[in-house]
Amino acid sequence: MPDIIQLLPDNIANQIAAGEVIQRPASAVKELLENAVDAGATEINLIVNDAGKALIQVIDNGKGMSETDARMAFERHATSKIKNIEDLFKIKTMGFRGEALASIAAVAQVELKSKRPEDETGVFIEIENSMVVKQEPIAMQTGTSIAMKNLFFNVPARRNFLKSNAAELRHIVDEFIRVAMSFPEIFFSFTSNGQEVFHLEKGSMKQRIVQILGNSYAAKLVPVQEQTDYMNIYGFVGKPETAKKTRGDQYFFVNNRFIKSAYLNHAVMNAFDEMIAKDSFPMYTLFIDLDPSQVDINVHPTKQEIKFEDEKIVYAFVQSAIKHALAQFSISPTLDFELDASIQSLDAISKPFTDEKKSSASSSSLYNTFTKKNQSHFIESKSELKHWRDFYEPKDKLTDDRWPLTGGQPAAVQQLHTTNEQRPTTGNLLQLHNSFIAVQTERGYYLVHQQNAHERILYERFALAVEGKPIATQQSLFPATIELHAADAVLLKELLPDMNHLGYQLEPFGNNTFVIQGTPADVSQGNEKMAIEKMLEQYKHFSNDLKYSKREKLLRSLALQQSIKAGVSLTGKEMTSLIEDLFNCAVPNTTANGKPTYLEFKKDELDKMFGR
Ligand code: ADP
Ligand code: MG
C-alpha cells in the first residue's frame, strides 16, 4: 500500500483558511479598512459595486509597500506587525495575524497598487487563485489601493450562500461605520454603485458621531470621560430623551477595536437606570483604553469578542463613569414638541423622586447634582402599549363566517374548521389578571390569552393585506420624519413595498431619513415613529432566521409588536371584538410562531373533576 498523506497545495490551503477570515464582502471590507488605518493613512476611500460581490476597493494615502513587501503581503502568516510572541501582548495595530490578504487573494481576483513616499514609482500586482499573474511598475501617488473583484468566483458554494445585495450592503455599512467611528482624525468616504453614501470629513469625535448617526444627536450628546491608572473611558452617550426603540446606535470600542459585549452593554443600561423607559435603548459610543496586556484580543478575528483580565473592574468603571457623566450634565428632558409623544404621555416624567429613590440617591455623591430643580424626571416604565387601542380597532364585520382566504397565503395560514358547539358565545366575558379572557362555549369554556390572540388576528389581517387589498392609509397632516441608523435605513428600504401594502406610506428622504406620509388608519398619529422603530427592532430579532421570507418576517414582527400586551385592562366591548376576530381567523388556535391562543376546558371533564 502506498502512503496516502500529502501536503495541500498552497492555493487550496489558503482557500480553506480564507473561510475563517472572509465570510462575506463585509469581512473583506473590514480587513482592508483596518490595513489602511494600520498604514497610517489620513484619507481612506471605500468603493463597492453590487454590495461588494462585484468589487471592493480601498484606496489609502498611507505608507505604502516596497515591491518585495507587496508580493510578500499575500503570503499566509506574512505580517509586518508582530515579530515575536511578546509582541502579541502589546498590540497597537488593528491587524497582526497576517492572514487577511492571503485569504482575499485565495477567493477573489486582486489588483494591488502601492507606492512608498521614498520610491519613485509604485508597483502594480495582479493575483488570481493566490498566484501572481502580472507585475509591473506604475506611476502613482504614495499610498495603496487594493481592489478585489468577483469575490468567491472560484468558490461557488460560498458565492451562492451570500444574501441579497441589500443585506450584504447593510453588513458593509456596519463594518464601515465601526472603523470610521473610531478614527475621526481620518477622512473616510464610501461609494456604492457610483453613489457616495458617506463623506466623513476629519474632525472631532463628536462631529464624527453626528456625521454618522445624524444631526438629531447634535445637541444631545453627553460627554463621558474618566481616567485612571488602570483604564480610561471616553466618548458620548445620548441624552435619555434620544433613546430609541431600536438597538442600532450602540458602539463599544476597546483600544479602538469595535467589540460586542452584552456584559458592558448591561453596565451602560444600568447607569441609565430609570431615566429611560425599560424597552428603549440609549445611544452610546464609548472607547475604553487599557493596557493591551489586560485584554485578550487574540480571539477569533471576526468574532469581535474580547476577554478582560478583570471583568468586574471594567463593568463597575463603565457604569460609574456614565452615571457621573449623566449627573454632571443637565439631562432633564424638557417637554418640548420634539419629544416623542409617547414619552410626554408618561405621567411619571414630571413626578418627583419617590422616598425610596430619594434615600438611596441621597447616600450617593451624585445626589446633589440630581436634586436641582427640573431634574427629578425619572421615567417609570409603564405598560408600553398604553395606546394599544389606537392600534386595535375592530375590523368591519365580515359577512362570511371566516376570512375570505384565497390562494398564496402564508405558510402558517391554513383553514381550520370550528363546529358550532365549539364557537364561543360572547356575552358574558370575564377578564382575569388583565391577561386572560374566559369565554363560555356550548360545551365548556375557553381561556383566551389576549396577547397571543391579538397577535394571531393581526398576523392574518396583515397577511391578507400584503397579498391582496392593501390596508387603508391615513395621510399625515404634518408628516413626521424618522431618521435611522444607516444599517436600519437599508433594512427599511428593503421592506418599503410590503410596508406600503400594510398602510405605511414612507418615502426615503436621503441621509437615512424617511418621511412618514401616511400610516395605517388604526395607528394613531404621533405614535407612528415609535411603531416603525419597534417593528425594525422586532424584525432584527427574526432576521437570523433563514426559514422565513422577508415578508413573513415582516408580518410576524408587525403582529408581535402591535399586539395588545398582557396586563392591559379591556372593556367588555373590546373583549367582544377580540374574541369575534379571533374565531374569524383561519387558524384561531395558535399564533404564527406556534404559541397557543386559547385553552379549552370541557364541561363534562370539569364535572368529572368535581366528582359529578
Ligand atoms: P496583518 O494586517 O495581520 O499584518 P494582512 O494580510 O492584512 O495582515 O496584511 C499583510 C501585510 O501587508 C501587513 O502587515 C502590512 O505590512 C501590509 N499591508 C497590507 N495592507 C496595507 C496597506 N494598505 N498599506 C501598507 N501596507 C499594507
Ligand atoms: Mg490586516
Short mmCIF file of C-alpha atoms in Angstrom, two decimals, residues 345-609:
data_model
loop_
_atom_site.label_atom_id
_atom_site.label_comp_id
_atom_site.label_asym_id
_atom_site.label_seq_id
_atom_site.Cartn_x
_atom_site.Cartn_y
_atom_site.Cartn_z
CA SER A 345 -47.54 60.99 27.91
CA LEU A 346 -45.73 59.11 30.62
CA ASP A 347 -47.03 60.87 33.69
CA ALA A 348 -44.00 59.85 35.71
CA ILE A 349 -41.98 62.25 33.64
CA SER A 350 -42.73 65.18 35.88
CA LYS A 351 -43.10 63.33 39.14
CA PRO A 352 -40.61 63.85 41.92
CA PHE A 353 -38.44 61.20 43.48
CA THR A 354 -40.18 58.58 45.49
CA ASP A 355 -38.97 58.32 49.07
CA GLU A 356 -37.19 55.11 48.40
CA LYS A 357 -35.28 56.53 45.49
CA LYS A 358 -34.58 59.61 47.50
CA SER A 359 -32.94 57.78 50.35
CA SER A 360 -30.80 55.62 48.13
CA ALA A 361 -29.84 58.55 45.94
CA SER A 362 -29.03 60.89 48.78
CA SER A 363 -26.50 58.49 50.14
CA SER A 364 -24.56 58.73 46.93
CA SER A 365 -22.26 61.51 45.97
CA LEU A 366 -24.29 62.12 42.87
CA TYR A 367 -27.25 63.21 44.93
CA ASN A 368 -26.65 66.93 44.78
CA THR A 369 -26.44 67.08 41.06
CA PHE A 370 -29.70 65.22 40.75
CA THR A 371 -31.83 67.28 43.06
CA LYS A 372 -31.65 70.54 41.21
CA LYS A 373 -35.00 71.75 40.07
CA ASN A 374 -36.28 70.04 36.98
CA GLN A 375 -34.07 67.05 37.21
CA SER A 376 -36.39 64.73 39.02
CA HIS A 377 -37.72 63.29 35.86
CA PHE A 378 -37.38 59.59 36.38
CA ILE A 379 -39.44 57.88 33.78
CA GLU A 380 -41.13 54.84 35.04
CA SER A 381 -41.63 52.04 32.64
CA LYS A 382 -45.32 51.96 32.01
CA SER A 383 -47.11 49.40 30.01
CA GLU A 384 -45.58 50.10 26.64
CA LEU A 385 -48.83 49.94 24.81
CA LYS A 386 -50.92 52.26 26.84
CA HIS A 387 -52.15 53.34 23.48
CA TRP A 388 -52.88 49.93 22.19
CA ARG A 389 -56.42 50.91 21.43
CA ASP A 390 -55.03 53.14 18.77
CA PHE A 391 -53.63 50.08 17.09
CA TYR A 392 -56.62 47.96 17.66
CA GLU A 393 -59.96 48.66 16.13
CA PRO A 394 -62.49 46.02 15.28
CA LYS A 395 -62.49 45.39 11.57
CA ASP A 396 -65.69 45.55 9.60
CA LYS A 397 -67.80 42.55 10.34
CA LEU A 398 -67.35 40.05 7.58
CA THR A 399 -70.46 38.54 6.11
CA ASP A 400 -68.78 35.21 5.77
CA ASP A 401 -68.09 33.21 8.87
CA ARG A 402 -64.39 33.06 8.15
CA TRP A 403 -61.74 35.11 6.44
CA PRO A 404 -62.17 35.04 2.69
CA LEU A 405 -58.81 33.43 2.22
CA THR A 406 -57.54 32.97 -1.27
CA GLY A 407 -54.56 31.05 -2.60
CA GLY A 408 -50.97 32.02 -1.97
CA GLN A 409 -51.43 32.57 1.73
CA PRO A 410 -48.51 32.47 4.14
CA ALA A 411 -47.39 29.04 5.28
CA ALA A 412 -48.88 29.34 8.71
CA VAL A 413 -52.36 30.15 7.48
CA GLN A 414 -54.39 27.04 6.86
CA GLN A 415 -58.07 26.57 7.07
CA LEU A 416 -59.33 25.16 10.32
CA HIS A 417 -62.92 24.33 10.93
CA THR A 418 -64.81 25.06 14.07
CA THR A 419 -68.04 23.32 14.77
CA ASN A 420 -70.95 25.19 16.20
CA GLU A 421 -70.65 23.82 19.68
CA GLN A 422 -67.03 25.00 19.78
CA ARG A 423 -67.95 28.54 18.83
CA PRO A 424 -67.80 30.94 21.70
CA THR A 425 -71.00 32.53 22.89
CA THR A 426 -69.87 36.03 23.51
CA GLY A 427 -71.92 37.87 26.04
CA ASN A 428 -70.58 37.22 29.48
CA LEU A 429 -66.85 37.63 29.11
CA LEU A 430 -64.54 37.76 32.07
CA GLN A 431 -61.04 39.20 32.06
CA LEU A 432 -58.61 37.65 34.55
CA HIS A 433 -55.33 39.24 35.63
CA ASN A 434 -55.78 41.73 32.78
CA SER A 435 -54.31 39.00 30.60
CA PHE A 436 -56.80 36.20 30.03
CA ILE A 437 -60.38 36.20 28.87
CA ALA A 438 -62.74 33.43 29.89
CA VAL A 439 -65.30 32.70 27.18
CA GLN A 440 -68.21 30.35 27.55
CA THR A 441 -68.96 27.86 24.79
CA GLU A 442 -71.75 25.30 24.48
CA ARG A 443 -69.52 22.51 25.72
CA GLY A 444 -67.35 24.31 28.25
CA TYR A 445 -65.19 27.39 28.17
CA TYR A 446 -62.08 28.82 26.59
CA LEU A 447 -59.35 30.63 28.42
CA VAL A 448 -58.02 33.06 25.80
CA HIS A 449 -54.60 34.64 26.07
CA GLN A 450 -55.27 38.20 24.98
CA GLN A 451 -51.83 38.98 23.57
CA ASN A 452 -51.42 35.72 21.70
CA ALA A 453 -54.95 36.06 20.36
CA HIS A 454 -54.37 39.56 19.12
CA GLU A 455 -51.10 38.54 17.55
CA ARG A 456 -52.93 35.92 15.50
CA ILE A 457 -55.61 38.38 14.44
CA LEU A 458 -53.11 40.98 13.30
CA TYR A 459 -50.96 38.41 11.54
CA GLU A 460 -53.83 37.25 9.39
CA ARG A 461 -55.02 40.77 8.76
CA PHE A 462 -51.55 41.78 7.61
CA ALA A 463 -51.09 38.61 5.57
CA LEU A 464 -54.24 39.39 3.65
CA ALA A 465 -53.17 42.96 3.13
CA VAL A 466 -49.80 42.18 1.55
CA GLU A 467 -51.32 39.60 -0.75
CA GLY A 468 -54.40 41.45 -1.79
CA LYS A 469 -56.25 44.51 -0.76
CA PRO A 470 -53.89 46.89 0.99
CA ILE A 471 -54.72 48.34 4.36
CA ALA A 472 -56.09 51.86 4.07
CA THR A 473 -53.62 54.63 4.67
CA GLN A 474 -54.45 57.75 6.53
CA GLN A 475 -52.44 60.66 5.24
CA SER A 476 -50.40 62.51 7.84
CA LEU A 477 -51.38 66.13 8.13
CA PHE A 478 -47.93 67.01 9.38
CA PRO A 479 -45.66 64.31 8.00
CA ALA A 480 -43.10 63.31 10.60
CA THR A 481 -39.62 62.30 9.58
CA ILE A 482 -37.78 59.38 11.01
CA GLU A 483 -34.03 59.27 11.00
CA LEU A 484 -32.42 55.88 11.23
CA HIS A 485 -29.07 54.34 11.71
CA ALA A 486 -27.60 53.69 8.25
CA ALA A 487 -27.96 49.94 8.58
CA ASP A 488 -31.58 50.22 9.64
CA ALA A 489 -32.25 52.58 6.75
CA VAL A 490 -31.02 49.96 4.31
CA LEU A 491 -33.27 47.43 6.00
CA LEU A 492 -36.31 49.66 5.93
CA LYS A 493 -35.80 50.42 2.24
CA GLU A 494 -35.91 46.72 1.61
CA LEU A 495 -39.23 46.45 3.40
CA LEU A 496 -40.88 49.53 1.89
CA PRO A 497 -43.04 47.83 -0.77
CA ASP A 498 -44.63 45.48 1.75
CA MET A 499 -44.91 48.20 4.38
CA ASN A 500 -46.79 50.16 1.79
CA HIS A 501 -49.39 47.43 1.47
CA LEU A 502 -49.69 47.44 5.22
CA GLY A 503 -50.69 51.07 5.20
CA TYR A 504 -47.34 52.71 5.89
CA GLN A 505 -46.56 55.30 3.26
CA LEU A 506 -42.89 56.05 3.75
CA GLU A 507 -40.62 57.94 1.44
CA PRO A 508 -36.83 57.91 1.51
CA PHE A 509 -35.58 61.43 2.02
CA GLY A 510 -31.83 60.97 1.74
CA ASN A 511 -29.34 60.65 4.57
CA ASN A 512 -31.10 57.69 6.17
CA THR A 513 -34.17 59.79 6.71
CA PHE A 514 -37.71 58.84 5.77
CA VAL A 515 -40.83 60.94 5.64
CA ILE A 516 -43.90 59.30 7.08
CA GLN A 517 -46.59 60.42 4.64
CA GLY A 518 -49.24 58.11 5.96
CA THR A 519 -49.90 55.34 8.42
CA PRO A 520 -52.47 52.56 8.71
CA ALA A 521 -55.79 54.03 9.69
CA ASP A 522 -55.59 52.37 13.09
CA VAL A 523 -52.16 53.60 14.14
CA SER A 524 -52.69 56.86 15.93
CA GLN A 525 -50.75 59.84 14.68
CA GLY A 526 -47.94 60.73 16.99
CA ASN A 527 -47.14 57.06 17.53
CA GLU A 528 -46.01 56.24 14.02
CA LYS A 529 -42.32 56.78 14.67
CA MET A 530 -42.29 54.50 17.65
CA ALA A 531 -44.30 51.90 15.79
CA ILE A 532 -41.74 51.80 12.98
CA GLU A 533 -38.73 51.69 15.28
CA LYS A 534 -40.25 48.88 17.28
CA MET A 535 -41.10 46.98 14.15
CA LEU A 536 -37.48 47.19 12.98
CA GLU A 537 -36.19 46.03 16.31
CA GLN A 538 -38.55 43.09 16.25
CA TYR A 539 -37.62 42.32 12.65
CA LYS A 540 -33.96 42.13 13.57
CA HIS A 541 -34.78 39.52 16.15
CA PHE A 542 -36.12 37.36 13.37
CA SER A 543 -33.53 38.30 10.84
CA ASN A 544 -31.13 35.47 11.51
CA ASP A 545 -33.90 33.02 10.90
CA LEU A 546 -33.34 31.70 7.41
CA LYS A 547 -36.57 29.74 7.39
CA TYR A 548 -38.75 32.72 6.67
CA SER A 549 -39.01 35.08 3.77
CA LYS A 550 -38.56 38.81 4.26
CA ARG A 551 -42.29 39.29 4.04
CA GLU A 552 -43.08 36.57 6.53
CA LYS A 553 -40.64 38.11 8.98
CA LEU A 554 -42.22 41.50 8.47
CA LEU A 555 -45.71 40.14 9.11
CA ARG A 556 -44.63 38.37 12.24
CA SER A 557 -42.74 41.38 13.52
CA LEU A 558 -45.61 43.75 12.99
CA ALA A 559 -48.11 41.36 14.55
CA LEU A 560 -45.93 40.78 17.57
CA GLN A 561 -45.12 44.39 18.03
CA GLN A 562 -48.59 45.83 17.57
CA SER A 563 -50.46 43.26 19.60
CA ILE A 564 -52.03 44.32 22.88
CA LYS A 565 -49.92 43.12 25.72
CA ALA A 566 -50.78 41.10 28.77
CA GLY A 567 -51.58 43.35 31.68
CA VAL A 568 -53.83 45.71 29.77
CA SER A 569 -57.35 46.03 31.07
CA LEU A 570 -60.01 45.61 28.38
CA THR A 571 -63.58 46.88 28.26
CA GLY A 572 -66.43 44.49 27.52
CA LYS A 573 -66.71 45.81 24.00
CA GLU A 574 -63.01 45.36 23.36
CA MET A 575 -63.09 41.81 24.66
CA THR A 576 -66.07 41.01 22.47
CA SER A 577 -64.43 42.18 19.28
CA LEU A 578 -61.16 40.47 20.19
CA ILE A 579 -62.96 37.15 20.63
CA GLU A 580 -65.03 37.62 17.48
CA ASP A 581 -61.98 38.48 15.44
CA LEU A 582 -60.03 35.55 16.83
CA PHE A 583 -62.62 33.00 15.87
CA ASN A 584 -62.94 34.54 12.46
CA CYS A 585 -59.30 33.70 11.89
CA ALA A 586 -58.30 30.90 9.58
CA VAL A 587 -56.18 29.40 12.34
CA PRO A 588 -57.60 30.72 15.59
CA ASN A 589 -55.78 28.34 17.90
CA THR A 590 -52.13 29.39 17.66
CA THR A 591 -50.00 32.43 16.94
CA ALA A 592 -47.90 32.46 13.78
CA ASN A 593 -45.00 31.47 15.99
CA GLY A 594 -46.90 28.48 17.31
CA LYS A 595 -47.95 29.61 20.76
CA PRO A 596 -51.48 28.64 21.80
CA THR A 597 -54.02 31.45 21.72
CA TYR A 598 -56.51 29.70 23.99
CA LEU A 599 -57.02 26.58 26.07
CA GLU A 600 -60.27 24.68 26.12
CA PHE A 601 -61.92 23.38 29.29
CA LYS A 602 -64.79 21.00 28.59
CA LYS A 603 -67.79 20.98 30.85
CA ASP A 604 -68.10 17.20 31.11
CA GLU A 605 -64.47 16.91 32.10
CA LEU A 606 -64.87 19.66 34.64
CA ASP A 607 -67.91 17.83 36.01
CA LYS A 608 -65.85 14.69 36.32
CA MET A 609 -63.15 16.53 38.21
#
